[in-house]
XYZ file of C-alpha atoms in Angstrom:
658
model
C -11.361 15.624 -12.009
C -8.127 14.214 -13.511
C -5.313 16.616 -14.264
C -3.587 15.664 -17.256
C -1.191 18.262 -18.907
C 1.312 16.200 -20.829
C 2.502 12.814 -22.192
C 4.266 12.358 -18.856
C 1.008 12.643 -16.899
C -0.480 10.216 -19.181
C 2.107 7.646 -18.814
C 2.175 7.847 -15.097
C -1.591 7.649 -14.780
C -1.626 4.605 -17.055
C -0.684 2.342 -14.322
C -4.062 2.491 -12.656
C -6.818 0.289 -13.542
C -9.172 3.125 -13.186
C -8.289 4.712 -16.213
C -8.683 3.931 -20.116
C -7.616 5.559 -23.226
C -9.540 5.416 -26.348
C -9.651 6.981 -29.701
C -12.610 8.879 -30.809
C -12.154 9.770 -34.343
C -14.781 8.170 -36.416
C -14.653 7.254 -40.115
C -14.205 10.727 -41.314
C -11.481 11.513 -38.546
C -13.401 14.607 -37.114
C -14.872 12.967 -34.194
C -17.296 10.063 -32.880
C -17.930 8.600 -29.600
C -16.395 4.846 -29.903
C -19.054 2.134 -29.336
C -16.435 0.355 -26.957
C -16.863 3.221 -24.523
C -20.402 2.026 -23.083
C -18.770 -1.446 -21.819
C -16.061 0.599 -20.219
C -18.827 2.805 -18.719
C -20.937 0.000 -17.246
C -17.914 -1.709 -15.952
C -16.463 1.280 -14.184
C -19.974 2.169 -12.960
C -20.415 -1.327 -11.523
C -16.750 -1.250 -9.820
C -15.257 1.805 -8.240
C -15.562 4.274 -10.759
C -12.638 5.620 -13.020
C -11.818 7.842 -16.112
C -11.900 7.429 -19.885
C -9.598 9.789 -21.972
C -10.826 10.032 -25.259
C -8.625 11.188 -28.111
C -5.400 9.213 -26.822
C -3.850 6.253 -28.891
C -2.236 3.575 -26.883
C -0.243 0.979 -28.818
C 1.870 -1.511 -26.687
C 2.266 0.799 -23.916
C 3.259 3.820 -26.029
C 0.680 6.868 -26.093
C -0.065 9.500 -28.902
C -2.200 12.420 -28.533
C -4.376 12.243 -31.574
C -6.964 14.515 -30.409
C -10.611 15.217 -31.344
C -11.509 17.757 -34.194
C -15.233 18.254 -33.162
C -15.123 17.667 -29.527
C -18.371 19.292 -28.875
C -20.019 16.762 -31.206
C -18.567 13.741 -29.241
C -19.468 15.464 -26.017
C -23.284 15.942 -27.345
C -23.193 12.242 -28.349
C -22.330 11.214 -25.030
C -25.131 12.692 -23.087
C -27.767 11.991 -25.866
C -26.679 8.279 -25.612
C -26.259 8.435 -21.715
C -29.861 9.453 -21.663
C -31.266 6.936 -23.966
C -32.750 4.173 -21.729
C -32.524 1.781 -24.740
C -28.881 1.914 -24.687
C -27.895 2.088 -20.997
C -30.302 1.797 -18.162
C -28.921 4.605 -15.831
C -27.168 7.811 -16.569
C -24.581 8.608 -14.058
C -23.009 11.669 -15.981
C -23.445 15.334 -15.548
C -21.668 18.571 -16.775
C -19.106 18.170 -14.117
C -18.290 14.612 -15.496
C -16.806 15.848 -18.663
C -14.020 18.206 -19.171
C -12.067 19.142 -22.297
C -8.303 19.406 -21.973
C -5.640 20.661 -24.522
C -2.579 18.244 -24.633
C 0.230 19.215 -27.067
C -2.085 21.613 -29.218
C -4.782 18.743 -29.451
C -8.300 18.838 -27.558
C -9.080 15.588 -25.590
C -12.149 14.699 -23.481
C -11.912 13.401 -20.024
C -14.949 11.594 -18.798
C -15.218 10.816 -15.122
C -17.567 7.763 -14.442
C -18.701 7.683 -10.614
C -19.324 4.457 -9.094
C -22.929 3.582 -9.164
C -24.704 3.382 -5.742
C -25.707 -0.129 -4.597
C -29.415 0.900 -5.313
C -28.511 1.618 -8.865
C -26.746 -1.715 -9.863
C -26.361 -3.514 -12.176
C -25.535 -0.884 -14.740
C -26.082 -2.520 -18.220
C -26.978 -1.961 -22.031
C -29.388 -2.656 -24.473
C -31.949 -3.547 -21.949
C -30.192 -6.930 -21.393
C -28.770 -7.268 -17.776
C -28.035 -10.820 -17.993
C -26.066 -10.503 -21.014
C -24.572 -7.084 -21.286
C -23.555 -6.276 -17.463
C -19.865 -5.455 -17.259
C -17.377 -5.333 -14.212
C -13.635 -3.870 -14.242
C -10.761 -6.100 -13.889
C -7.086 -5.323 -14.433
C -7.202 -6.541 -17.825
C -10.189 -4.443 -18.886
C -13.994 -4.884 -18.895
C -15.391 -8.384 -18.385
C -18.930 -9.472 -18.612
C -20.467 -10.656 -15.571
C -21.770 -14.066 -14.957
C -25.673 -14.429 -14.392
C -24.812 -15.126 -10.908
C -23.094 -11.945 -10.573
C -25.748 -10.017 -12.037
C -28.584 -11.679 -9.720
C -26.496 -11.017 -6.759
C -26.296 -7.136 -7.726
C -30.011 -7.353 -8.240
C -30.726 -8.728 -4.730
C -28.211 -6.158 -3.196
C -30.158 -3.516 -4.969
C -33.680 -4.226 -3.415
C -32.489 -5.494 -0.119
C -31.007 -2.914 2.443
C -30.344 -5.691 4.880
C -29.941 -9.277 3.723
C -30.588 -10.982 7.030
C -34.314 -9.360 7.585
C -35.884 -11.837 5.171
C -38.910 -13.699 6.890
C -38.570 -17.541 6.390
C -41.438 -19.771 5.972
C -41.838 -22.914 8.036
C -39.333 -22.128 10.833
C -40.089 -21.977 14.375
C -38.415 -22.207 18.045
C -37.658 -25.914 17.538
C -35.196 -24.458 14.885
C -33.099 -22.558 17.665
C -30.360 -23.692 19.681
C -31.793 -22.840 23.140
C -28.385 -23.182 24.649
C -26.978 -20.281 22.322
C -29.823 -18.185 22.834
C -29.180 -18.638 26.776
C -25.656 -17.959 26.230
C -26.406 -14.555 24.370
C -28.811 -13.686 27.152
C -25.878 -14.074 29.605
C -23.530 -11.676 27.719
C -26.526 -9.280 27.330
C -27.272 -9.186 31.052
C -23.253 -8.454 31.776
C -23.193 -5.745 29.098
C -26.573 -4.231 29.918
C -27.807 -5.557 33.388
C -31.052 -3.431 33.219
C -32.335 -4.203 29.681
C -35.939 -4.907 29.633
C -35.603 -7.919 27.259
C -34.045 -9.974 30.165
C -37.377 -10.421 31.776
C -38.776 -12.059 28.850
C -39.328 -15.632 27.842
C -37.197 -17.071 24.880
C -39.617 -16.496 22.152
C -40.368 -12.939 23.145
C -36.732 -12.306 23.859
C -35.755 -13.669 20.435
C -38.519 -11.334 18.775
C -37.094 -8.298 20.880
C -33.780 -8.856 19.208
C -34.845 -9.117 15.647
C -34.881 -12.948 15.466
C -38.621 -13.010 14.781
C -40.494 -10.216 12.925
C -43.699 -9.313 11.148
C -44.254 -7.668 7.680
C -46.756 -5.173 8.397
C -47.809 -4.817 4.635
C -48.169 -8.662 3.881
C -49.082 -9.705 7.367
C -46.632 -12.592 7.255
C -44.661 -13.142 10.395
C -41.908 -15.668 11.406
C -38.270 -16.462 11.874
C -35.843 -14.065 10.379
C -32.680 -15.183 8.459
C -30.736 -13.337 11.110
C -32.513 -15.353 13.882
C -31.651 -18.735 12.267
C -28.190 -17.798 11.266
C -27.375 -16.238 14.732
C -28.958 -18.912 17.065
C -30.396 -21.556 14.775
C -29.554 -25.340 14.864
C -27.270 -26.734 12.045
C -30.134 -28.496 10.239
C -32.141 -25.187 10.257
C -29.277 -23.192 8.877
C -28.701 -25.631 6.069
C -32.218 -25.308 5.115
C -32.111 -21.535 5.387
C -28.901 -20.796 3.723
C -27.511 -23.980 1.818
C -24.223 -22.151 0.981
C -23.441 -21.374 4.755
C -20.131 -22.477 6.294
C -17.879 -20.928 8.800
C -14.254 -21.912 9.358
C -11.505 -20.852 11.683
C -7.840 -22.321 11.211
C -4.973 -21.993 13.193
C -1.821 -22.972 11.069
C 1.479 -23.575 12.156
C 3.625 -21.670 9.688
C 3.641 -18.333 7.886
C 2.722 -20.053 4.767
C -0.396 -20.045 2.418
C -0.782 -23.820 2.626
C -3.893 -25.150 4.110
C -2.342 -27.272 6.847
C -3.898 -26.620 10.356
C -3.080 -27.784 13.802
C -6.436 -26.284 15.147
C -9.861 -25.714 13.587
C -13.379 -24.833 14.247
C -15.897 -25.509 11.632
C -19.656 -27.201 11.491
C -18.645 -30.827 12.192
C -21.611 -31.985 14.283
C -20.079 -31.515 17.463
C -21.446 -28.078 18.198
C -24.480 -25.990 16.681
C -22.687 -24.357 13.868
C -24.355 -21.093 14.087
C -22.513 -17.582 13.941
C -22.903 -16.723 17.657
C -21.402 -19.905 18.879
C -18.798 -19.649 16.169
C -17.978 -16.043 17.231
C -17.501 -16.909 20.942
C -15.357 -20.004 20.059
C -13.105 -18.171 17.671
C -12.695 -15.054 19.473
C -11.176 -17.096 22.293
C -8.739 -18.843 19.980
C -7.614 -15.355 18.368
C -6.927 -13.920 21.592
C -5.742 -16.512 23.872
C -2.148 -15.921 23.196
C -2.054 -12.072 23.377
C -0.160 -10.362 26.060
C -1.941 -7.922 28.208
C 0.509 -5.254 29.611
C -0.403 -3.864 33.103
C -2.501 -0.632 32.572
C -4.911 1.069 34.736
C -7.866 3.063 34.043
C -9.711 4.888 36.797
C -7.806 2.568 39.294
C -9.167 -0.620 37.533
C -6.806 -2.727 35.575
C -7.329 -3.307 31.992
C -8.039 -6.740 30.826
C -7.961 -6.027 26.908
C -5.656 -3.963 24.739
C -6.600 -2.275 21.555
C -5.422 -5.399 19.573
C -8.244 -7.054 21.396
C -10.682 -4.712 20.333
C -9.275 -4.512 16.747
C -9.672 -8.522 16.659
C -13.202 -8.620 17.998
C -14.087 -5.735 15.472
C -12.553 -7.762 12.466
C -14.381 -10.956 13.598
C -17.591 -9.413 13.959
C -17.151 -7.229 10.689
C -16.533 -10.276 8.612
C -19.725 -12.062 10.215
C -22.166 -9.232 9.649
C -21.071 -8.292 6.059
C -20.754 -11.454 4.763
C -23.011 -12.677 1.841
C -24.238 -16.053 2.912
C -25.825 -16.809 -0.309
C -21.987 -16.595 -1.920
C -20.075 -19.736 -2.926
C -17.022 -19.074 -0.541
C -17.153 -19.698 3.287
C -16.355 -17.304 6.020
C -12.720 -18.032 6.791
C -10.617 -16.954 9.638
C -6.959 -17.901 9.845
C -4.310 -17.497 12.555
C -0.961 -17.795 11.699
C 2.289 -16.972 13.568
C 2.891 -13.846 11.157
C -0.675 -12.731 10.765
C -4.424 -12.891 11.335
C -6.589 -13.398 8.338
C -10.405 -12.733 7.659
C -12.371 -13.451 4.537
C -16.084 -13.223 3.845
C -18.106 -13.826 0.852
C -19.180 -10.716 -0.978
C -17.658 -7.623 -1.879
C -17.700 -4.623 0.229
C -20.879 -2.251 -0.164
C -18.754 0.839 -0.026
C -15.072 1.399 -1.380
C -12.482 0.019 0.715
C -10.682 3.337 0.999
C -14.077 4.895 2.285
C -14.393 2.217 4.846
C -10.884 3.027 6.118
C -11.700 6.737 6.568
C -15.001 5.543 8.441
C -18.185 7.558 9.067
C -20.010 5.675 6.266
C -21.308 2.308 6.528
C -23.821 -0.094 4.463
C -24.068 -3.261 6.459
C -25.292 -6.063 4.605
C -26.698 -7.892 7.761
C -28.013 -5.141 9.960
C -30.159 -7.295 12.372
C -26.995 -9.445 13.251
C -24.983 -6.339 13.644
C -27.460 -4.864 16.209
C -27.362 -8.102 17.843
C -23.601 -8.073 18.277
C -23.854 -4.308 19.230
C -26.174 -5.134 22.182
C -23.969 -7.274 23.771
C -20.903 -4.935 23.384
C -19.329 -6.679 20.395
C -18.548 -4.371 17.303
C -18.767 -0.974 16.598
C -21.238 1.584 15.506
C -21.883 2.214 11.771
C -18.709 3.433 9.900
C -16.060 3.257 13.022
C -15.375 -0.618 12.849
C -12.514 -0.358 10.256
C -10.740 2.602 11.599
C -10.853 0.990 15.042
C -8.784 -2.046 13.521
C -6.308 0.025 11.862
C -5.788 2.273 14.891
C -5.479 -0.828 17.018
C -2.805 -2.021 14.900
C -1.171 1.347 14.835
C -1.242 1.124 18.519
C 0.914 -2.087 18.347
C 3.297 -0.794 15.866
C 2.526 -3.480 13.359
C 2.399 -3.387 9.614
C -0.649 -1.476 8.238
C -3.616 -3.888 7.840
C -4.483 -4.810 4.058
C -8.116 -4.615 3.388
C -8.927 -5.515 -0.385
C -11.375 -7.206 -2.605
C -11.294 -10.009 -5.218
C -14.347 -10.301 -7.725
C -13.856 -13.750 -8.896
C -15.402 -15.180 -6.708
C -16.438 -12.144 -4.950
C -15.037 -11.968 -1.466
C -13.511 -9.226 1.023
C -10.174 -9.995 2.790
C -8.557 -8.291 5.722
C -4.874 -9.207 6.478
C -3.575 -8.283 9.965
C 0.069 -8.666 10.044
C 1.708 -8.923 13.452
C 5.068 -8.008 12.132
C 6.576 -4.697 13.176
C 5.885 -1.865 10.965
C 9.675 -1.250 11.052
C 11.661 -3.874 12.385
C 15.199 -3.620 13.363
C 16.308 -5.378 10.059
C 14.045 -3.144 7.952
C 15.138 -0.106 10.059
C 18.764 -0.789 9.262
C 18.143 -1.280 5.365
C 16.536 1.932 5.182
C 19.053 3.738 7.139
C 21.973 2.256 5.076
C 20.445 3.121 1.821
C 18.761 6.511 2.483
C 19.947 8.097 5.729
C 17.511 10.553 7.019
C 15.953 11.110 3.787
C 13.194 8.628 4.780
C 11.894 11.023 7.547
C 11.357 13.751 5.301
C 8.746 11.757 3.025
C 4.937 12.254 3.843
C 3.112 9.480 5.345
C 1.921 7.780 2.404
C 5.398 7.824 0.660
C 7.025 6.631 3.888
C 4.626 3.594 3.903
C 5.210 2.742 0.566
C 8.984 2.673 1.003
C 8.949 0.716 4.245
C 6.585 -1.972 2.492
C 9.031 -2.343 -0.260
C 11.811 -2.809 2.041
C 9.749 -5.134 4.651
C 8.103 -7.352 1.976
C 10.502 -7.237 -0.971
C 8.479 -5.381 -3.412
C 5.452 -3.146 -3.748
C 2.950 -2.595 -6.471
C -0.043 -0.091 -7.305
C -2.379 -2.384 -5.612
C -0.428 -3.086 -2.491
C 0.119 0.622 -2.189
C -3.411 1.663 -2.215
C -4.061 -0.561 0.582
C -1.640 1.316 2.865
C -3.647 4.552 2.748
C -7.276 5.936 2.871
C -6.574 8.312 0.162
C -7.693 7.976 -3.456
C -5.812 5.582 -5.640
C -4.674 8.829 -7.840
C -2.638 9.690 -4.941
C -0.679 6.561 -4.908
C -0.546 6.672 -8.792
C 1.203 10.151 -8.411
C 3.395 8.995 -5.465
C 5.260 6.044 -6.974
C 6.821 7.999 -9.983
C 7.920 10.629 -7.288
C 9.665 8.155 -5.261
C 11.321 6.624 -8.378
C 12.630 9.840 -9.446
C 14.084 10.496 -5.985
C 15.825 7.290 -6.037
C 13.877 5.551 -3.213
C 12.382 2.807 -5.704
C 13.383 1.233 -8.982
C 10.364 0.213 -11.220
C 10.196 -3.163 -12.892
C 7.854 -4.374 -15.758
C 5.384 -1.904 -17.364
C 2.056 -0.235 -16.918
C -0.524 -2.412 -14.798
C 2.196 -5.061 -14.442
C 4.803 -2.670 -12.878
C 6.120 -3.407 -9.672
C 8.793 -1.677 -7.265
C 11.690 -2.558 -5.045
C 14.392 -0.543 -3.305
C 17.458 -0.005 -5.297
C 19.905 -3.000 -5.437
C 16.962 -5.435 -4.913
C 16.396 -7.904 -7.574
C 13.242 -9.879 -8.439
C 13.041 -12.699 -10.727
C 11.639 -11.273 -13.844
C 9.822 -13.470 -16.438
C 11.764 -12.054 -19.207
C 15.114 -12.738 -17.339
C 14.103 -16.266 -16.669
C 13.015 -17.102 -20.288
C 15.628 -15.184 -22.044
C 17.689 -18.137 -22.816
C 17.134 -19.704 -26.460
C 14.631 -22.840 -26.530
C 16.336 -26.072 -26.206
C 16.356 -28.126 -29.473
C 15.479 -31.597 -29.068
C 18.180 -32.468 -31.660
C 20.869 -31.477 -29.339
C 20.021 -34.249 -26.930
C 21.417 -37.872 -27.270
C 20.735 -40.354 -24.437
C 23.024 -43.491 -24.292
C 22.204 -46.840 -23.021
C 23.810 -46.040 -19.514
C 21.347 -42.995 -19.069
C 24.015 -40.614 -19.257
C 23.212 -37.504 -21.294
C 25.598 -36.122 -23.949
C 25.037 -32.970 -26.070
C 26.768 -31.991 -29.420
C 29.495 -30.257 -27.558
C 30.398 -33.125 -25.445
C 29.153 -32.047 -22.005
C 28.182 -34.966 -19.883
C 25.682 -34.706 -16.968
C 23.612 -36.943 -14.956
C 20.203 -38.190 -15.622
C 18.370 -35.503 -13.920
C 19.815 -32.607 -15.546
C 20.711 -31.588 -19.357
C 22.841 -28.634 -20.049
C 22.469 -27.500 -23.705
C 24.938 -25.856 -25.803
C 23.501 -22.317 -25.142
C 23.834 -22.904 -21.198
C 20.165 -23.329 -20.450
C 19.487 -26.375 -18.183
C 16.519 -28.909 -18.382
C 15.723 -31.795 -16.530
C 15.067 -35.373 -17.871
C 11.426 -34.417 -18.801
C 12.465 -31.136 -20.720
C 11.512 -28.896 -18.153
C 13.454 -25.487 -17.723
C 15.532 -25.352 -14.547
C 16.628 -22.099 -13.192
C 18.152 -20.732 -9.960
C 15.475 -17.830 -9.987
C 12.736 -20.221 -9.334
C 12.418 -23.021 -6.800
C 10.920 -25.468 -9.043
C 11.171 -26.729 -12.703
C 9.109 -24.645 -15.442
C 7.330 -25.946 -18.345
C 8.147 -23.066 -20.779
C 7.589 -25.021 -24.120
C 5.255 -28.017 -24.160
C 6.687 -29.165 -27.356
C 9.935 -29.560 -25.591
C 8.706 -32.020 -22.970
C 9.524 -35.422 -22.927
C 6.826 -37.644 -24.516
C 5.873 -39.419 -21.048
C 5.324 -36.087 -19.417
C 3.419 -34.838 -22.297
C 1.039 -37.971 -22.500
C 0.667 -37.632 -18.582
C -0.627 -34.138 -18.736
C -2.819 -34.959 -21.637
C -4.317 -38.042 -19.630
C -4.843 -35.683 -16.600
C -6.687 -33.084 -18.840
C -8.793 -35.456 -21.033
C -12.002 -35.025 -19.048
C -11.955 -31.448 -19.637
C -11.309 -31.890 -23.278
C -13.954 -34.418 -23.689
C -16.502 -32.334 -21.890
C -17.314 -28.787 -22.406
C -19.245 -28.480 -19.235
C -17.468 -29.271 -16.124
C -18.452 -28.167 -12.538
C -15.802 -26.019 -10.987
C -14.764 -28.387 -8.368
C -14.011 -31.090 -11.199
C -12.051 -28.549 -13.439
C -10.139 -27.297 -10.125
C -9.201 -30.777 -9.499
C -7.742 -31.221 -13.016
C -5.583 -28.027 -13.116
C -4.267 -28.500 -9.569
C -3.182 -32.126 -10.722
C -1.685 -30.513 -13.986
C 0.424 -27.981 -11.939
C 1.928 -30.427 -9.189
C 5.645 -30.196 -9.142
C 6.268 -27.587 -11.826
C 5.286 -24.147 -12.909
C 3.158 -23.973 -15.882
C 1.941 -20.904 -17.841
C -1.633 -20.045 -18.482
C -1.318 -20.715 -22.205
C -0.415 -24.234 -21.745
C -3.005 -25.043 -19.182
C -5.522 -23.385 -21.448
C -4.350 -25.521 -24.406
C -4.419 -28.964 -22.159
C -8.034 -28.276 -20.941
C -9.249 -26.732 -24.424
C -10.710 -23.466 -22.757
C -9.856 -20.007 -23.325
C -7.119 -18.584 -21.412
C -9.453 -15.880 -20.022
C -11.849 -18.517 -18.818
C -9.340 -20.396 -16.991
C -7.582 -17.322 -15.402
C -10.972 -15.893 -13.976
C -12.683 -19.224 -12.992
C -9.843 -21.243 -11.791
C -6.401 -19.751 -11.445
C -7.291 -16.624 -9.724
C -9.660 -18.129 -6.926
C -7.265 -21.097 -6.360
C -4.527 -18.732 -5.923
C -6.682 -16.435 -3.575
C -7.460 -19.754 -1.479
C -3.889 -20.653 -0.976
C -3.981 -23.885 -3.147
C -1.554 -22.585 -6.026
C 1.133 -19.809 -6.152
C 2.571 -17.960 -8.886
C 6.013 -17.804 -9.955
C 6.084 -14.015 -10.254
C 3.618 -12.793 -7.734
C 5.090 -9.093 -8.348
C 4.177 -9.380 -11.830
C 0.658 -10.932 -11.776
C -0.565 -10.294 -15.251
C 2.698 -10.885 -17.195
C 1.907 -13.293 -20.328
C 4.680 -15.652 -19.025
C 3.249 -16.128 -15.456
C 3.476 -19.634 -14.345
C 1.485 -21.441 -11.799
C 2.195 -24.299 -9.328
C -0.048 -26.220 -7.076
C 0.990 -25.871 -3.141
C 1.546 -29.310 -1.912
C -0.760 -30.530 0.824
C 0.420 -32.646 3.806
């Protein structure tokens, strides 16, 4: 249960997205459970859980303890409604979930909302799962799309997604060369396995590629069998959204330029087993293997090989192949990246600890285990983390994105503490860093190595609960290790003396008045105080600089910024209106079409969300959730201020593709 004793605790804990403050006064001021508690209850239950503190007023980041006069009345209302099936479909609360605290002589109610189990989701209101299911985002509670709700329902009833029996598929849909290659690997891993004596069909049945439902009597090829060993035509019929992609990129950038690629292109089967074999060779071909003996035999693999193999298998067996995204594996000079469609079935922090697993595609997982690829349930992610620790590389980053649903694993091959980072830490703090605990030290090292750290990034450095991170950050600030920037959930941290471009600093200058600009016939620019510059830059009388199109230029950003649409040159305004015209004229556009429009709008300059929303005539929330966030995650766009993701003046720019 959350421990809060004063306003300092409240202010500190407010940075977490797992905490919400609400009033509970009612019209007469004596106490009433607020109606907006229940969307938050659903959202937290459908996400990773959290806390709601009733009796606290929050305004613009300021907190006031109002308290609840009749706290037992509110507590009774809470349980009465939670047990009312007409209001909420599942009650996750117990007596241990609710605690009354006294803060500044006022009673407040802390409600701990646990994360619902996969079998309980979706949690929804008013008997309307499609319309009233919510999930938790940084900005608060958001209604789920119908697609998200139906995916939760599918996850609820299907312990394993790949054991579904497919109609009208047979051995002609199997790539026999893939099956034979699998048999060869099995013979190496387990030479005496009885399945090796069987014919192709019986062998496939023995490993789970063909099954019989004993209740219905139906038998046939399983989804696992087709995805693992199928032909490309069969895979497309069984899983229309299926796509696997390996890219080797030449630079440490998010741009999509690649020098080597493996994806279904008609030259190979395209199935998961062949993708695994081809991709694993690519991932490990440049790894150095130090001379090491075990029982007198030289070892040909390191813990890094093991970690990469587990990361690849983990990505393939946990993927939701009904999702909109592809499986993506990236190799860059600075990292290995793995993405699979679908959220994790257990919290990331639990996966890092190990000992608990809920695999989405259990038949495929078993197929990999039989040939010695992959780890037993619950031990895979710890193997990855220990392999990276063995190599003294930065802590892996395991995290989720909810729109579109995906799980990401980033394995940096940069030293945890490079000579440069160690020198910085030694210069600033001397031996003080050595006295920090493991979490605190990881946070400080990450801030030094990556330039900044925020609550989300710090949570990815540990298997501890996010509350521990929430409490560690202000402690590091108080002891002089970190300097905070921004407020609440937009807060980021740097080492002392490190400055990040702040949106408020960049846009602190007064807006440029168009009346201050006069263009003469020689295309020279003269302002009212007589400053003359070239055609590409306009210097205003308040010191701000703009280009000939009226876009703000600042040394704090690498590209021009559209901070005020009304100050743009008419030519640029008309061009942006023309690009976005299809979106304004048609309310329903496919995501791909809207993506294309927004990528074109953001070429060559940063544009704030408000301007993009105005141009395409959509709400800002709609554009952020459906276009901007996914495009940033896909590496097609970047942000002007990545350390202040949710700032209202955040700008977006298209990453140029060669």
